[in-house]
Amino acid sequence: MRVRAALCSLLAAAGLVLVAPSPATAIGGFDYSRAQVAVTNLQVPWGLAFLPDGSALVSERNTARILQVRPGQSPTQVATVNGVSASGEGGLLGIAVSPTYAQDQWVYAYFSSSSDNRLVRLRLSAPQTQTVLLSGVPRSSIHNGGRIAFGPDGLLYVATGDAANTANAQNLNTPAGKILRIRPDGSIPPGNPFGNSRVYSYGHRNVQGLAWDAQGRLFAAELGQNARDEVNLIVAGGNYGWPTCEGVCGNPSFRDPVVTWSTAEASPSGLAYANNTLFVAALRGTRLWTVPVTSSGGAGTPVAELRGTYGRLRAAAVGPDGWLWVTTSNRDGRGSPVATDDRIVRIPPTGS
């Protein structure tokens, strides 16, 4: 308190006032009262990843474009991914940047083709030249999953949906309804839980969010059916219950989620982590859920931010600039777009 009083005295002498954000605007270390619309007029932005220079790559589901974004500047189209067949919930979905991008220039993309969902890698200097790392993931007009992200182990995690066939989730012989783990070249890494298989966890309906906490634990956001949406703590070989179980079931054969919501409150997609907090972008819920993470990997009481402010929220990521980036998804056929949709919103850290 003495330090704060001294600081306030110095600021007062300079004609300045130290104003702390209220607790309601500082949850998770970000000041939602100072959220900024950084980019407008996008077409269903789905994936969000960052290049070493701090700029963002954004994938557009329906146009198959990859845009490079810098706050305050007009987006620049840097690639169009060939082979994308956009219909329903399918199209160009997740995007990831190689952890060694400065050396190899690889960008990874997950998309729906006319026959499957697949994972490719490409270079922005020659985007039409693709290397297919994974193909044959069942696709449908709904439940294609699509989020991809590199973990702290340097391996690539791929979230898939059940492709509207609930039996896929429990079938270890199909990649649908799973979280997969692969090497950057698409091969199966040692240590995967099911031998010669890319499957890392199963029993999923439609995972669209992946994030790791400071302890390296993986969390996933999953859309439920009619009852409960989920955030799960993912462990190797874990069975998360779908279609037998939705939400908390207390069945020892399945792993229960760490937090659930009604589908009207959430329908979660993107997931980010910072400051012992998970940030869950809610589509139908039109809000950003902040979820405290406990030392044991559980969850505290979720608090909703940006409720109804920007409409449907799709992607969430903490940028190299320390700001929380969130994209809207109001032009996906289920929202009520305004003239400037779709948008990227940036939320500054408290005290910045």
GROMACS .gro file of C-alpha atoms in nm, residues 124-285:
model
  162
  124LEU     CA    1   0.259  -1.890  -4.826
  125SER     CA    2   0.511  -1.836  -5.105
  126ALA     CA    3   0.354  -2.127  -5.300
  127PRO     CA    4   0.014  -2.201  -5.143
  128GLN     CA    5  -0.115  -2.418  -5.430
  129THR     CA    6   0.155  -2.674  -5.355
  130GLN     CA    7   0.015  -2.877  -5.068
  131THR     CA    8   0.151  -3.172  -4.875
  132VAL     CA    9  -0.138  -3.384  -4.748
  133LEU     CA   10  -0.053  -3.504  -4.396
  134LEU     CA   11  -0.388  -3.659  -4.306
  135SER     CA   12  -0.688  -3.743  -4.522
  136GLY     CA   13  -0.998  -3.959  -4.498
  137VAL     CA   14  -1.141  -3.791  -4.190
  138PRO     CA   15  -1.520  -3.832  -4.230
  139ARG     CA   16  -1.697  -3.509  -4.321
  140SER     CA   17  -2.057  -3.400  -4.300
  141SER     CA   18  -2.258  -3.083  -4.322
  142ILE     CA   19  -2.212  -3.067  -3.942
  143HIS     CA   20  -1.961  -3.183  -3.678
  144ASN     CA   21  -1.635  -3.153  -3.869
  145GLY     CA   22  -1.428  -3.040  -3.570
  146GLY     CA   23  -1.139  -2.852  -3.724
  147ARG     CA   24  -0.924  -2.688  -3.458
  148ILE     CA   25  -0.551  -2.761  -3.491
  149ALA     CA   26  -0.271  -2.645  -3.261
  150PHE     CA   27   0.087  -2.727  -3.175
  151GLY     CA   28   0.138  -2.840  -2.818
  152PRO     CA   29   0.431  -2.763  -2.590
  153ASP     CA   30   0.573  -3.102  -2.695
  154GLY     CA   31   0.613  -2.973  -3.052
  155LEU     CA   32   0.349  -3.215  -3.182
  156LEU     CA   33   0.038  -3.118  -3.374
  157TYR     CA   34  -0.304  -3.185  -3.221
  158VAL     CA   35  -0.606  -3.216  -3.451
  159ALA     CA   36  -0.967  -3.197  -3.326
  160THR     CA   37  -1.225  -3.384  -3.530
  161GLY     CA   38  -1.602  -3.418  -3.504
  162ASP     CA   39  -1.819  -3.728  -3.523
  163ALA     CA   40  -1.944  -3.620  -3.870
  164ALA     CA   41  -2.305  -3.662  -3.754
  165ASN     CA   42  -2.247  -4.035  -3.694
  166THR     CA   43  -2.241  -4.080  -3.318
  167ALA     CA   44  -2.087  -4.429  -3.344
  168ASN     CA   45  -1.767  -4.277  -3.482
  169ALA     CA   46  -1.676  -4.128  -3.143
  170GLN     CA   47  -1.625  -4.466  -2.974
  171ASN     CA   48  -1.470  -4.640  -3.275
  172LEU     CA   49  -1.092  -4.632  -3.248
  173ASN     CA   50  -1.061  -4.736  -3.613
  174THR     CA   51  -1.189  -4.402  -3.744
  175PRO     CA   52  -1.029  -4.059  -3.691
  176ALA     CA   53  -1.373  -3.898  -3.644
  177GLY     CA   54  -1.486  -3.789  -3.298
  178LYS     CA   55  -1.129  -3.773  -3.169
  179ILE     CA   56  -0.834  -3.559  -3.075
  180LEU     CA   57  -0.542  -3.678  -3.285
  181ARG     CA   58  -0.171  -3.625  -3.217
  182ILE     CA   59   0.085  -3.633  -3.498
  183ARG     CA   60   0.435  -3.525  -3.583
  184PRO     CA   61   0.474  -3.211  -3.797
  185ASP     CA   62   0.525  -3.437  -4.101
  186GLY     CA   63   0.201  -3.627  -4.034
  187SER     CA   64   0.360  -3.943  -3.896
  188ILE     CA   65   0.261  -4.110  -3.570
  189PRO     CA   66   0.476  -4.006  -3.274
  190PRO     CA   67   0.602  -4.251  -3.014
  191GLY     CA   68   0.405  -4.243  -2.693
  192ASN     CA   69   0.059  -4.220  -2.847
  193PRO     CA   70  -0.176  -4.425  -2.628
  194PHE     CA   71  -0.307  -4.671  -2.888
  195GLY     CA   72   0.005  -4.804  -3.052
  196ASN     CA   73   0.023  -4.741  -3.424
  197SER     CA   74  -0.259  -4.485  -3.415
  198ARG     CA   75  -0.292  -4.108  -3.433
  199VAL     CA   76  -0.573  -4.118  -3.174
  200TYR     CA   77  -0.489  -3.932  -2.853
  201SER     CA   78  -0.839  -3.919  -2.696
  202TYR     CA   79  -1.184  -4.029  -2.807
  203GLY     CA   80  -1.552  -4.019  -2.724
  204HIS     CA   81  -1.586  -3.664  -2.858
  205ARG     CA   82  -1.886  -3.513  -3.035
  206ASN     CA   83  -1.739  -3.199  -3.189
  207VAL     CA   84  -1.425  -3.045  -3.043
  208GLN     CA   85  -1.348  -2.694  -3.171
  209GLY     CA   86  -1.113  -2.554  -2.907
  210LEU     CA   87  -0.766  -2.660  -2.787
  211ALA     CA   88  -0.541  -2.487  -2.534
  212TRP     CA   89  -0.263  -2.572  -2.290
  213ASP     CA   90  -0.218  -2.422  -1.946
  214ALA     CA   91   0.109  -2.317  -1.782
  215GLN     CA   92   0.165  -2.673  -1.658
  216GLY     CA   93   0.135  -2.813  -2.010
  217ARG     CA   94  -0.209  -2.966  -1.953
  218LEU     CA   95  -0.437  -2.985  -2.257
  219PHE     CA   96  -0.795  -2.858  -2.239
  220ALA     CA   97  -1.060  -2.892  -2.510
  221ALA     CA   98  -1.390  -2.712  -2.572
  222GLU     CA   99  -1.664  -2.936  -2.706
  223LEU     CA  100  -2.011  -2.869  -2.839
  224GLY     CA  101  -2.283  -3.080  -2.681
  225GLN     CA  102  -2.610  -3.187  -2.838
  226ASN     CA  103  -2.915  -3.065  -2.648
  227ALA     CA  104  -2.804  -3.075  -2.287
  228ARG     CA  105  -2.451  -2.971  -2.194
  229ASP     CA  106  -2.150  -2.811  -2.362
  230GLU     CA  107  -1.814  -2.899  -2.210
  231VAL     CA  108  -1.457  -2.805  -2.136
  232ASN     CA  109  -1.252  -3.119  -2.076
  233LEU     CA  110  -0.908  -3.182  -1.933
  234ILE     CA  111  -0.758  -3.415  -2.193
  235VAL     CA  112  -0.540  -3.710  -2.097
  236ALA     CA  113  -0.376  -3.962  -2.329
  237GLY     CA  114  -0.615  -4.246  -2.401
  238GLY     CA  115  -0.908  -4.080  -2.226
  239ASN     CA  116  -1.266  -4.167  -2.326
  240TYR     CA  117  -1.493  -3.863  -2.294
  241GLY     CA  118  -1.818  -4.051  -2.321
  242TRP     CA  119  -2.002  -3.940  -2.633
  243PRO     CA  120  -2.261  -4.058  -2.734
  244THR     CA  121  -2.336  -4.247  -2.411
  245CYS     CA  122  -2.261  -3.950  -2.191
  246GLU     CA  123  -2.320  -3.577  -2.237
  247GLY     CA  124  -2.195  -3.355  -1.957
  248VAL     CA  125  -2.121  -3.498  -1.612
  249CYS     CA  126  -2.231  -3.861  -1.589
  250GLY     CA  127  -2.023  -4.002  -1.304
  251ASN     CA  128  -1.954  -4.315  -1.506
  252PRO     CA  129  -1.607  -4.451  -1.421
  253SER     CA  130  -1.563  -4.562  -1.782
  254PHE     CA  131  -1.566  -4.199  -1.898
  255ARG     CA  132  -1.391  -3.879  -1.799
  256ASP     CA  133  -1.622  -3.604  -1.677
  257PRO     CA  134  -1.577  -3.244  -1.799
  258VAL     CA  135  -1.428  -2.981  -1.569
  259VAL     CA  136  -1.705  -2.734  -1.655
  260THR     CA  137  -2.035  -2.749  -1.842
  261TRP     CA  138  -2.298  -2.506  -1.970
  262SER     CA  139  -2.634  -2.535  -2.134
  263THR     CA  140  -2.605  -2.519  -2.512
  264ALA     CA  141  -2.791  -2.187  -2.514
  265GLU     CA  142  -2.528  -2.036  -2.286
  266ALA     CA  143  -2.226  -2.146  -2.482
  267SER     CA  144  -2.191  -2.367  -2.793
  268PRO     CA  145  -1.815  -2.324  -2.749
  269SER     CA  146  -1.562  -2.299  -3.029
  270GLY     CA  147  -1.226  -2.129  -2.974
  271LEU     CA  148  -1.025  -2.175  -2.656
  272ALA     CA  149  -0.730  -1.977  -2.520
  273TYR     CA  150  -0.531  -1.973  -2.197
  274ALA     CA  151  -0.353  -1.703  -1.996
  275ASN     CA  152  -0.311  -1.604  -1.632
  276ASN     CA  153  -0.453  -1.927  -1.487
  277THR     CA  154  -0.769  -1.872  -1.692
  278LEU     CA  155  -0.931  -2.038  -1.992
  279PHE     CA  156  -1.115  -1.815  -2.239
  280VAL     CA  157  -1.398  -1.988  -2.423
  281ALA     CA  158  -1.552  -1.824  -2.732
  282ALA     CA  159  -1.926  -1.899  -2.736
  283LEU     CA  160  -2.124  -1.909  -3.059
  284ARG     CA  161  -2.489  -1.948  -2.963
  285GLY     CA  162  -2.413  -1.796  -2.622
   0.00000   0.00000   0.00000
